DNA sequence: ACCAAGACTACAAACGATTGTATTCAGACG
DNA sequence: CGTCTGAATACAATCGTTTGTAGTCTTGGT
């Protein structure tokens, strides 16, 4: 009546459970007579046999399960990453536990602890903190660890990250070609790896184009939110900083920038060009549609899965990291600067 | 060296493993001497003991795990639902397996099969199909099943759904009070429960307000997408149907409507008022900001978790369903109709 | 001083798979 | 005809818990 077990199949097929186990496992099938194997396969199917993953894991000590740690699933960045990861890990027979940390140290510790309790075979860390003791702690457990969206100093930990630097370069080239010379960067929090990387890339780009690295052209926002973006631009305007273009650390900051501009009666792109980062959904429906750097989130997840699988299958393999190329989506928020700098 | 087991703790504490097991389980702790329990607790902690969930599940046949079936995590509807569910199930000690079906029958079957293989203790079904043999199949397995976002004829299956009917009523009342009499409904696919429910509610509202139920005022879109919404409105305009307001089946259709309106040189809300459904993120950044019906997605997930827990803890309990109230978020896409119907 | 009752704790059998080793058996060979 | 070999299968231990039952030891009542 209950779910059939290996012994049930064995009994029905008239063989020993061990034989059924080997017949059912493609790896060991050649150890059993071909006819017997066929018979076992058939009776297993006819009984509707499904192996009990818990018994198997108990015996083999591998759970066919990996843990994914993200700040917040509700952040539109992550769902595509999660899907990419699940899609490729799923076809490899792995399940994924997703835990949210809300960027809270306590919750993060609890989340990781829950993954440990569940005996995951590997970890994917997509939280934003730049450095973290947990990374070392996990790596010491001799379980594959993979970083997403950020890197660490430790070169032995593989990671998959968007190539923020070249994304910023793309955006800057676009603005410079349009004729902009005074470009503001709305930098994200410098404690977050994306915030940090993009600001650095911004400075490099300035240098590459022979533009001055004026300190007033960089505002560090305390968070990646619309509010922070709006406040930053308001401050810029209040301080009479001259600029004709804004490179926002991400789309949310760009949206905040839109708000501040509108509030001050400035028009985009006539007065100020704006470019975002991420190509979040609906950015093409903004007014004007936002020019932004697109990040292949799904591919990031998928690539992370592939790298993790490598680590799972051949633990001794040399750690490998990948950098994913980005592209610039030019829409209507960028245009040549007005002939004269706007009146202050 | 390896992760400590119950026997290790037992040995270290000088007691039998069974005693450790009972001491560690709050349910059975009173069976063991208080001092012994304390000692066991301490040595367990000092050894860093973590119970092996697989061994436990193998023995108890309960996996402390539930399966959540959704169409696509990438649809902004679902992340908050998932988080709501995970947050409350998580504190109750349950893990959640999330599987995506992409509204594909095959993938759905495979997804459910994978959940079965993992011995989940309960299912939450949030897929859109109106009726489904799987529902009966699962219910027959004597495992709690909970429906989210849709209901079925079977009254014995609990569900948590947004109160679409009253949401539609809210929106309609708003439009009617503004003075609109010819209101179009961009209906979603009638094979989806949300599409179906909202259209029905639309008709009721028409009746309640004494408005004629003119067939040309309802367009069924073949999917909940911007394209479909745009096409529907184009057709309406091509057919010279007169209307001053649009109630879209969801926000995406409303966005499509915006596109079509703009393309034809009509302005919202001056020429046509638009109201959406869901209050998807960034709907407040549209131009104009969209008036829409807000659905408490996170609460839906949380409530679903609570109901499922009830089913898990007391299987004989009578099935209970809940309907969550919605609210109307009035923004700038709705206004009184122009004095005269727009020229055709 | 003996016995019953209780309070603890130990024993041992599961749960359902995997896997190293032992067994069986048929055929080959000297 | 006995021995050996190798293929195929059976046996049995094991993974780490949980839990019914049996055992031990106090304690108190008579």
XYZ file of C-alpha atoms (C1' of nucleotides) in Angstrom:
748
model
C 0.000 0.000 0.000
C 2.802 2.296 0.954
C 5.419 3.505 -1.375
C 7.390 0.521 -2.639
C 10.945 0.077 -1.458
C 13.943 -1.578 -2.907
C 13.045 -4.845 -1.182
C 9.583 -4.762 -2.679
C 11.070 -4.499 -6.110
C 13.578 -7.215 -5.261
C 10.864 -9.532 -4.075
C 8.702 -8.886 -7.095
C 11.605 -9.464 -9.433
C 12.837 -12.471 -7.509
C 16.294 -11.120 -6.776
C 18.219 -9.665 -3.886
C 17.823 -5.973 -3.007
C 21.497 -5.422 -3.701
C 20.989 -6.600 -7.243
C 18.113 -4.208 -7.686
C 20.232 -1.373 -6.393
C 22.976 -2.145 -8.887
C 20.584 -2.722 -11.742
C 18.896 0.607 -11.144
C 22.119 2.565 -10.964
C 23.531 3.150 -14.463
C 27.013 3.305 -12.966
C 26.870 -0.246 -11.683
C 24.456 -1.785 -14.098
C 27.177 -3.677 -15.948
C 27.743 -5.731 -12.819
C 24.435 -7.470 -13.306
C 23.274 -9.708 -16.092
C 21.607 -7.756 -18.857
C 18.403 -9.805 -18.752
C 18.120 -9.497 -15.013
C 18.677 -5.779 -15.252
C 15.891 -5.465 -17.771
C 13.539 -7.449 -15.600
C 14.403 -5.331 -12.572
C 13.927 -2.108 -14.494
C 10.541 -3.252 -15.666
C 9.222 -4.367 -12.322
C 10.568 -1.196 -10.713
C 8.672 0.849 -13.211
C 5.527 -1.204 -12.942
C 5.521 -0.876 -9.164
C 6.097 2.846 -9.472
C 9.270 2.570 -7.453
C 10.968 5.810 -6.474
C 14.229 5.689 -4.575
C 14.168 7.261 -1.158
C 16.614 10.150 -1.347
C 17.018 10.254 2.408
C 18.131 6.669 2.694
C 20.501 7.214 -0.171
C 21.947 10.380 1.284
C 22.312 8.772 4.666
C 24.399 6.034 3.128
C 26.355 7.976 0.573
C 26.786 11.206 2.526
C 26.026 13.288 -0.530
C 22.744 15.137 -0.544
C 22.558 16.207 -4.186
C 21.672 19.586 -2.849
C 23.318 22.991 -2.875
C 22.630 26.143 -0.920
C 22.178 29.572 -2.435
C 22.567 32.586 -0.183
C 21.104 35.843 -1.432
C 20.184 39.088 0.279
C 16.571 39.234 -0.833
C 14.666 37.295 -3.428
C 12.372 40.261 -3.763
C 15.155 42.296 -5.322
C 14.528 41.894 -9.059
C 18.200 41.121 -9.580
C 17.954 37.706 -8.066
C 15.042 35.780 -9.523
C 16.752 35.335 -12.886
C 19.963 34.274 -11.180
C 18.062 31.758 -9.119
C 16.348 30.371 -12.169
C 19.569 30.089 -14.103
C 21.126 28.225 -11.239
C 18.153 25.965 -10.662
C 17.684 25.177 -14.305
C 21.155 23.841 -14.836
C 21.639 22.304 -11.422
C 18.211 20.729 -11.715
C 19.048 18.899 -14.901
C 22.172 17.622 -13.172
C 19.999 16.147 -10.448
C 20.681 18.727 -7.793
C 18.184 20.634 -5.725
C 18.749 24.186 -4.558
C 17.953 25.623 -1.150
C 17.512 29.377 -1.321
C 17.987 31.449 1.805
C 17.628 35.200 2.293
C 19.803 37.260 4.552
C 18.321 40.749 4.163
C 21.923 41.903 4.467
C 21.695 41.240 8.138
C 24.644 39.602 9.791
C 22.558 37.599 12.204
C 20.162 36.359 9.600
C 23.054 35.489 7.387
C 24.659 33.375 10.051
C 21.351 31.656 10.733
C 20.803 31.083 7.038
C 24.184 29.501 6.536
C 23.670 27.445 9.630
C 20.412 26.111 8.235
C 22.188 25.132 5.043
C 24.851 23.345 6.973
C 22.251 21.488 8.959
C 20.792 20.335 5.671
C 24.108 18.914 4.538
C 24.317 20.783 1.268
C 27.092 19.605 -1.016
C 28.064 23.102 -2.080
C 27.413 26.772 -1.534
C 26.707 29.671 -3.820
C 27.140 32.997 -2.084
C 25.503 35.959 -3.730
C 25.399 38.315 -0.808
C 26.826 41.711 -1.203
C 29.264 42.125 1.627
C 32.749 42.606 0.294
C 34.594 40.310 2.655
C 33.314 37.825 5.096
C 34.683 35.375 7.638
C 32.045 32.888 6.568
C 33.762 32.482 3.250
C 36.865 31.162 4.888
C 34.880 29.115 7.306
C 32.988 27.362 4.547
C 35.990 26.923 2.334
C 37.677 25.194 5.248
C 34.865 22.658 5.348
C 36.172 21.289 2.103
C 32.880 21.881 0.360
C 32.818 23.752 -2.928
C 32.016 27.424 -2.521
C 31.210 29.754 -5.342
C 30.872 33.489 -5.288
C 28.381 35.340 -7.420
C 28.397 39.043 -8.157
C 31.479 39.691 -6.145
C 34.967 38.467 -5.608
C 37.275 38.163 -2.712
C 40.983 38.475 -2.278
C 41.330 34.748 -2.010
C 42.158 33.644 -5.511
C 41.369 30.013 -4.752
C 37.643 30.650 -4.540
C 35.920 30.576 -7.898
C 33.437 33.260 -8.762
C 31.211 34.420 -11.542
C 30.723 38.121 -11.826
C 29.469 40.590 -14.359
C 32.287 42.548 -15.900
C 31.302 45.775 -14.215
C 34.456 47.521 -15.293
C 33.801 47.073 -18.979
C 30.129 47.900 -18.434
C 31.100 51.215 -16.916
C 33.572 51.744 -19.727
C 30.832 51.136 -22.274
C 28.546 53.655 -20.644
C 31.298 56.230 -20.315
C 32.377 55.866 -23.891
C 28.784 56.398 -24.950
C 28.497 59.579 -22.915
C 31.842 60.923 -24.015
C 31.061 60.244 -27.654
C 27.844 62.149 -27.166
C 30.018 65.061 -26.101
C 29.704 65.013 -22.335
C 32.718 66.175 -20.335
C 31.319 66.758 -16.878
C 29.886 63.412 -15.852
C 28.699 62.680 -12.364
C 28.853 59.248 -10.818
C 26.179 58.288 -8.309
C 28.235 55.676 -6.527
C 26.686 52.880 -4.515
C 27.792 52.066 -0.988
C 31.510 51.404 -0.990
C 31.059 48.509 1.396
C 29.302 46.609 -1.366
C 31.428 45.066 -4.020
C 29.330 46.405 -6.893
C 29.439 49.900 -5.488
C 33.159 49.702 -5.069
C 33.982 48.154 -8.439
C 31.872 50.555 -10.407
C 33.333 53.618 -8.803
C 36.800 52.345 -9.497
C 35.896 51.662 -13.095
C 34.426 55.156 -13.319
C 37.733 56.661 -12.281
C 39.613 54.537 -14.774
C 37.236 55.650 -17.509
C 37.739 59.284 -16.561
C 41.428 58.764 -16.906
C 41.148 56.899 -20.196
C 39.186 59.725 -21.726
C 41.464 62.374 -20.357
C 38.779 63.829 -18.120
C 39.659 65.365 -14.755
C 38.872 63.310 -11.687
C 37.081 66.096 -9.856
C 35.990 65.008 -6.381
C 32.683 66.875 -6.558
C 31.633 64.674 -9.464
C 31.361 61.575 -7.302
C 28.627 61.188 -4.713
C 28.546 58.110 -2.585
C 24.982 57.065 -1.849
C 24.396 55.233 1.374
C 22.228 52.630 -0.285
C 21.090 51.454 -3.703
C 17.665 53.046 -3.458
C 15.621 55.659 -5.254
C 15.657 57.857 -2.208
C 19.415 57.830 -1.961
C 19.689 58.625 -5.656
C 17.265 61.505 -5.401
C 19.015 62.945 -2.375
C 22.391 62.721 -4.048
C 21.217 64.643 -7.073
C 19.465 67.227 -4.935
C 22.696 67.793 -3.094
C 24.585 68.136 -6.340
C 22.075 70.692 -7.545
C 22.088 72.532 -4.256
C 25.856 72.759 -4.394
C 25.706 74.163 -7.904
C 27.923 71.423 -9.229
C 28.038 71.628 -12.984
C 27.359 68.442 -14.916
C 25.592 67.350 -18.069
C 25.393 63.640 -17.484
C 24.917 61.149 -14.672
C 26.187 57.611 -14.513
C 24.159 55.935 -11.803
C 25.524 53.009 -9.821
C 22.350 51.126 -10.575
C 18.888 51.656 -12.003
C 17.263 52.502 -8.705
C 19.674 55.389 -8.232
C 18.883 56.462 -11.782
C 15.193 56.470 -11.015
C 15.865 58.599 -7.968
C 17.837 60.886 -10.210
C 14.835 61.182 -12.528
C 12.703 62.182 -9.578
C 15.114 64.864 -8.394
C 15.541 66.243 -11.870
C 11.811 66.496 -12.410
C 11.332 68.101 -9.027
C 13.837 70.800 -9.996
C 12.286 71.333 -13.377
C 15.189 69.874 -15.276
C 14.572 67.647 -18.230
C 16.240 64.439 -19.222
C 17.960 64.135 -21.606
C 17.754 67.782 -22.715
C 19.413 69.146 -19.580
C 20.980 66.034 -18.155
C 21.662 62.627 -19.644
C 21.243 59.640 -17.340
C 22.494 56.112 -17.631
C 21.622 53.318 -15.256
C 22.991 49.903 -14.482
C 21.288 46.482 -14.528
C 18.487 47.041 -17.016
C 15.884 46.254 -14.418
C 12.457 45.383 -15.733
C 10.292 48.328 -16.827
C 13.275 50.615 -17.283
C 12.145 50.815 -20.899
C 8.808 52.205 -19.733
C 10.236 55.089 -17.792
C 9.945 58.572 -19.087
C 12.244 58.805 -20.911
C 13.161 55.146 -21.380
C 16.418 54.642 -19.536
C 19.734 54.007 -21.219
C 21.371 51.393 -19.054
C 23.940 48.631 -18.843
C 22.402 45.206 -19.186
C 23.622 42.382 -17.007
C 22.895 38.813 -18.097
C 21.497 37.677 -14.775
C 20.157 34.373 -15.947
C 23.498 33.500 -17.490
C 25.249 34.416 -14.308
C 23.158 31.872 -12.468
C 23.617 29.261 -15.147
C 27.359 29.793 -15.320
C 27.593 29.645 -11.553
C 25.838 26.317 -11.653
C 28.274 24.961 -14.206
C 31.285 26.062 -12.221
C 29.857 24.622 -9.050
C 29.186 21.326 -10.776
C 32.794 21.227 -11.838
C 33.832 21.663 -8.252
C 31.373 19.015 -7.151
C 32.515 16.457 -9.692
C 36.242 16.984 -9.546
C 37.155 18.586 -6.255
C 40.852 18.642 -7.031
C 40.317 20.718 -10.159
C 41.849 24.120 -10.234
C 39.447 26.892 -9.266
C 38.216 28.843 -12.217
C 36.456 32.191 -12.278
C 34.471 33.773 -15.029
C 33.682 37.339 -15.911
C 30.525 37.851 -17.957
C 30.414 40.528 -20.634
C 27.811 43.265 -20.373
C 26.138 45.358 -23.006
C 24.846 48.876 -23.175
C 21.195 49.348 -23.982
C 20.867 52.788 -25.484
C 17.430 54.310 -25.038
C 16.183 57.851 -24.761
C 17.724 59.113 -21.531
C 21.011 60.038 -23.192
C 21.617 62.727 -25.765
C 24.285 65.262 -26.641
C 24.645 67.957 -24.000
C 22.944 71.301 -24.532
C 25.214 73.710 -26.473
C 25.971 75.686 -23.327
C 26.253 74.262 -19.848
C 22.937 74.727 -18.118
C 22.530 77.973 -16.239
C 23.077 77.565 -12.550
C 37.283 14.632 12.881
C 34.048 14.198 11.024
C 30.825 15.756 12.033
C 29.829 14.382 15.419
C 26.889 12.011 15.629
C 24.473 11.126 18.353
C 26.734 8.309 19.504
C 29.640 10.690 19.800
C 27.610 12.929 22.030
C 26.384 9.924 23.973
C 29.887 8.675 24.503
C 31.164 12.070 25.541
C 28.301 12.525 27.968
C 28.513 8.970 29.227
C 24.979 7.997 28.343
C 23.169 5.938 25.766
C 22.402 7.452 22.355
C 18.708 7.011 22.982
C 18.995 9.225 26.003
C 20.754 11.869 23.986
C 18.039 11.723 21.398
C 15.357 12.251 24.017
C 17.283 14.926 25.826
C 17.777 16.885 22.660
C 14.161 16.721 21.616
C 12.073 19.210 23.614
C 9.052 16.960 23.147
C 10.643 14.089 25.013
C 12.995 15.919 27.286
C 10.832 15.372 30.348
C 11.524 11.658 30.034
C 15.097 12.218 31.064
C 16.533 13.468 34.299
C 16.945 17.213 34.289
C 20.631 17.097 35.202
C 21.382 14.503 32.572
C 19.533 16.571 30.024
C 21.590 19.592 30.901
C 24.799 17.663 30.617
C 23.778 16.233 27.272
C 22.766 19.635 25.977
C 26.095 21.057 26.993
C 28.255 18.355 25.513
C 26.177 18.429 22.326
C 26.798 22.114 22.039
C 30.456 21.853 22.878
C 30.973 19.163 20.255
C 29.094 21.262 17.752
C 26.603 18.483 17.244
C 24.046 18.947 14.485
C 21.401 16.302 13.925
C 21.473 14.633 10.569
C 18.163 15.514 8.940
C 18.402 12.603 6.543
C 18.676 10.003 9.241
C 15.822 11.641 11.039
C 13.630 11.779 7.991
C 14.441 8.213 7.143
C 13.231 7.158 10.531
C 10.286 9.439 10.989
C 9.102 9.592 7.399
C 8.536 13.309 7.680
C 10.917 15.495 5.758
C 10.087 18.891 7.260
C 9.942 20.088 3.725
C 7.212 21.424 1.483
C 7.056 21.954 -2.255
C 5.993 25.167 -3.919
C 4.951 25.017 -7.548
C 4.908 28.298 -9.437
C 4.900 29.157 -13.118
C 7.972 31.344 -13.129
C 9.978 32.898 -10.352
C 10.966 35.620 -12.758
C 7.426 36.928 -12.799
C 7.501 39.736 -10.210
C 4.322 38.394 -8.679
C 6.023 35.439 -7.120
C 9.123 36.494 -5.243
C 7.139 38.157 -2.463
C 4.858 35.149 -2.218
C 7.858 32.866 -1.980
C 9.404 34.985 0.720
C 6.211 35.140 2.718
C 5.943 31.405 2.548
C 9.571 30.765 3.357
C 9.670 33.219 6.204
C 6.861 31.633 8.145
C 7.549 28.045 7.185
C 11.204 28.598 7.956
C 10.553 29.666 11.521
C 8.435 26.549 11.888
C 11.415 24.461 10.870
C 10.319 23.674 7.365
C 12.288 24.066 4.177
C 10.700 24.973 0.862
C 11.505 23.487 -2.525
C 10.537 25.872 -5.283
C 9.907 24.518 -8.748
C 8.975 26.384 -11.920
C 6.635 25.050 -14.542
C 6.680 27.810 -17.157
C 3.025 26.950 -17.608
C 4.094 23.903 -19.486
C 2.241 20.706 -18.826
C 5.301 18.519 -19.215
C 7.510 20.627 -17.019
C 4.771 20.787 -14.449
C 4.495 17.035 -14.303
C 8.261 16.725 -14.026
C 8.357 19.374 -11.323
C 5.718 17.676 -9.236
C 7.446 14.376 -9.764
C 10.671 15.833 -8.441
C 8.848 17.064 -5.357
C 7.359 13.661 -4.808
C 10.755 12.068 -5.129
C 11.934 14.404 -2.412
C 9.179 13.296 -0.067
C 7.780 16.709 0.653
C 5.259 16.802 3.469
C 2.952 19.215 1.710
C 2.339 21.078 -1.492
C 1.559 24.663 -2.319
C 0.268 25.050 -5.838
C 0.447 28.524 -7.293
C 0.214 27.675 -10.930
C -2.403 29.349 -12.961
C -4.289 26.586 -14.653
C -7.899 26.608 -13.581
C -8.361 22.896 -13.032
C -5.898 20.133 -12.975
C -5.842 16.400 -12.517
C -2.724 16.754 -10.410
C -4.717 18.425 -7.701
C -6.824 15.342 -7.235
C -3.846 13.089 -7.588
C -1.957 14.852 -4.830
C -4.952 15.199 -2.573
C -5.372 11.446 -2.864
C -1.868 10.956 -1.500
C -3.135 12.146 1.814
C -0.629 14.982 1.914
C -1.794 18.523 2.591
C -2.296 20.549 -0.556
C -2.874 24.252 -0.643
C -3.884 26.416 -3.519
C -2.612 29.918 -3.960
C -4.059 32.531 -6.259
C -6.795 30.294 -7.490
C -9.454 27.986 -6.316
C -10.987 24.827 -7.564
C -14.456 23.325 -7.443
C -13.361 20.916 -4.764
C -14.327 22.636 -1.565
C -12.194 20.303 0.537
C -8.954 21.855 -0.705
C -7.918 24.947 1.205
C -6.745 27.980 -0.683
C -5.588 31.505 -0.154
C -6.512 33.949 -2.815
C -6.661 37.671 -3.266
C -10.207 38.918 -3.249
C -10.176 39.792 -6.922
C -13.872 40.450 -6.983
C -13.731 43.196 -4.429
C -10.579 44.557 -6.027
C -12.377 44.901 -9.310
C -15.337 46.424 -7.494
C -13.029 48.985 -5.873
C -11.548 49.955 -9.205
C -14.920 50.171 -10.868
C -16.421 52.253 -8.137
C -13.488 54.635 -8.478
C -14.020 54.976 -12.217
C -17.750 55.344 -11.943
C -17.431 57.979 -9.246
C -15.075 59.821 -11.535
C -17.919 59.858 -14.040
C -16.970 57.113 -16.441
C -19.789 55.200 -18.072
C -18.121 53.413 -20.948
C -15.449 51.322 -19.337
C -13.489 48.698 -21.209
C -12.146 45.568 -19.594
C -8.920 44.122 -20.939
C -9.552 40.601 -19.769
C -6.780 38.092 -19.231
C -6.903 34.592 -20.683
C -10.079 32.912 -19.561
C -8.227 29.676 -18.990
C -6.420 31.314 -16.084
C -8.271 31.694 -12.866
C -7.315 35.332 -12.400
C -8.422 36.186 -15.904
C -11.684 34.430 -15.386
C -12.463 35.803 -11.940
C -11.725 39.374 -12.827
C -13.890 39.344 -15.895
C -16.748 37.909 -13.900
C -16.291 40.576 -11.253
C -16.212 43.201 -13.976
C -19.615 42.079 -15.206
C -21.016 42.102 -11.696
C -19.709 45.618 -11.201
C -21.291 46.740 -14.448
C -24.562 45.389 -13.194
C -24.199 46.918 -9.738
C -23.671 50.340 -11.223
C -26.472 49.970 -13.703
C -24.146 50.057 -16.686
C -24.918 48.075 -19.812
C -22.932 44.910 -20.365
C -21.975 45.726 -23.939
C -19.984 42.891 -25.529
C -17.643 45.255 -27.370
C -16.389 46.567 -24.050
C -14.653 43.340 -23.155
C -11.574 42.157 -24.999
C -10.030 38.874 -24.064
C -6.260 39.036 -24.366
C -4.509 35.796 -25.142
C -1.887 36.380 -22.498
C -1.014 38.694 -19.623
C 1.612 40.621 -21.586
C 2.232 44.152 -22.740
C 1.945 43.069 -26.336
C -1.432 41.534 -25.813
C -2.616 44.643 -24.009
C -1.375 46.920 -26.755
C -2.982 44.810 -29.467
C -6.281 44.737 -27.621
C -6.399 48.503 -27.356
C -5.363 48.951 -30.965
C -8.230 46.726 -32.023
C -10.630 48.687 -29.868
C -9.456 51.910 -31.457
C -9.565 50.454 -34.953
C -13.118 49.309 -34.360
C -14.092 52.789 -33.195
C -15.378 51.461 -29.920
C -16.209 54.352 -27.649
C -14.756 54.284 -24.142
C -13.307 56.678 -21.614
C -11.674 54.249 -19.237
C -9.883 50.942 -19.247
C -9.749 48.394 -16.480
C -6.829 46.162 -17.303
C -6.707 42.558 -16.134
C -3.226 43.221 -14.791
C -0.481 45.819 -14.873
C 1.270 44.403 -17.893
C -1.887 44.782 -19.937
C -2.162 48.325 -18.619
C 1.367 49.080 -19.748
C 0.502 47.729 -23.172
C -2.499 49.977 -23.119
C -0.262 52.965 -22.389
C 1.853 52.059 -25.393
C -1.116 51.787 -27.724
C -2.603 55.043 -26.473
C 0.645 56.895 -26.968
C 1.079 55.417 -30.413
C -2.348 56.757 -31.407
C -1.694 60.140 -29.905
C -4.173 59.737 -27.104
C -3.326 60.935 -23.667
C -3.857 59.287 -20.332
C -5.753 60.314 -18.275
C -7.065 63.241 -20.339
C -8.532 61.036 -23.070
C -8.613 57.667 -21.383
C -8.276 56.662 -17.757
C -6.424 53.415 -17.058
C -6.372 51.217 -14.012
C -4.163 48.212 -13.588
C -4.061 45.244 -11.281
C -1.265 43.999 -8.973
C 0.679 47.168 -8.286
C 3.793 45.704 -9.813
C 7.005 47.440 -8.900
C 7.759 50.671 -10.785
C 4.122 51.231 -11.695
C 4.462 54.458 -9.751
C 7.239 55.538 -12.107
C 5.222 55.159 -15.256
C 4.027 58.171 -17.093
C 1.515 58.871 -15.709
C 1.896 56.847 -12.504
C -0.579 54.014 -12.748
C -3.680 53.740 -10.619
C -3.880 50.077 -9.758
C -5.208 47.471 -7.380
C -2.642 46.375 -4.871
C -2.372 42.743 -3.922
C -0.624 41.817 -0.675
C 1.625 39.193 -2.195
C 3.841 38.698 0.795
C 0.830 38.190 3.015
C -0.580 35.695 0.592
C 2.560 33.640 0.953
C 2.623 34.023 4.708
C -1.028 33.121 5.065
C -0.562 30.132 2.801
C 2.228 28.966 5.052
C 0.038 29.256 8.115
C -2.784 27.329 6.550
C -0.430 24.642 5.347
C 1.071 24.334 8.801
C -2.400 23.805 10.184
C -2.886 20.989 7.734
C 0.491 19.551 8.599
C -0.069 19.628 12.339
C -3.659 18.501 12.499
C -4.498 16.589 9.360
C -8.062 15.892 10.429
C -8.839 19.582 10.783
C -11.481 21.001 8.558
C -10.088 22.666 5.453
C -10.161 26.420 5.666
C -9.746 28.942 2.889
C -8.956 32.603 3.123
C -9.649 35.525 0.884
C -7.266 38.458 1.261
C -8.576 42.010 0.958
C -7.121 44.262 -1.732
C -6.782 47.990 -1.900
C -6.891 50.531 -4.641
C -3.839 52.708 -5.118
C -5.020 55.868 -6.792
C -2.362 57.618 -8.818
C -2.422 59.815 -11.866
C -3.731 57.544 -14.592
C -7.352 58.103 -13.670
C -9.326 61.337 -13.941
C -12.827 62.429 -14.830
C -13.664 61.817 -18.482
C -13.390 64.673 -20.927
C -16.655 66.681 -21.135
C -17.515 65.172 -24.518
C -16.693 61.674 -25.634
C -13.538 61.821 -27.675
C -14.035 62.324 -31.389
C -13.645 59.096 -33.322
C 12.558 -6.032 55.599
C 10.028 -6.786 51.434
C 7.492 -5.363 47.494
C 5.323 -2.186 44.290
C 5.669 1.845 41.875
C 8.091 5.298 39.466
C 11.787 7.446 37.423
C 15.510 6.884 34.560
C 18.239 4.833 31.325
C 19.890 1.041 28.315
C 18.917 -2.156 24.620
C 17.742 -3.154 20.056
C 15.062 -2.949 16.067
C 13.764 -0.409 12.649
C 13.809 3.312 8.443
C 15.675 2.275 2.923
C 19.308 2.493 0.563
C 24.666 1.285 -0.827
C 28.648 -1.514 -1.164
C 32.578 -4.710 0.253
C 32.793 -9.465 0.554
C 31.257 -14.178 0.296
C 28.924 -17.616 -2.224
C 27.295 -20.194 -6.077
C 27.648 -22.073 -10.430
C 28.986 -22.987 -15.101
C 32.505 -23.690 -18.142
C 37.524 -24.397 -19.287
C 41.560 -26.830 -18.753
C 45.263 -30.120 -17.670
C 37.616 -35.739 -12.724
C 39.398 -32.135 -9.774
C 40.706 -27.384 -9.825
C 40.520 -22.867 -11.331
C 38.382 -18.736 -13.157
C 35.094 -15.369 -13.710
C 30.395 -13.904 -13.926
C 26.364 -13.228 -11.436
C 24.082 -12.884 -7.391
C 23.358 -13.165 -2.318
C 24.736 -11.758 2.266
C 25.416 -8.494 5.753
C 27.136 -4.370 7.637
C 26.420 0.298 7.651
C 24.821 5.343 7.430
C 22.467 8.335 12.082
C 18.342 8.677 14.006
C 13.898 7.404 16.653
C 11.124 4.800 19.704
C 8.904 0.605 21.909
C 10.299 -2.226 25.467
C 13.093 -4.099 28.960
C 16.011 -3.369 32.752
C 17.919 -1.012 36.943
C 17.677 1.581 40.878
C 15.379 4.545 44.299
C 11.956 5.417 47.240
C 8.110 4.806 50.121
C 4.507 2.178 52.151
C 3.252 -1.527 55.064
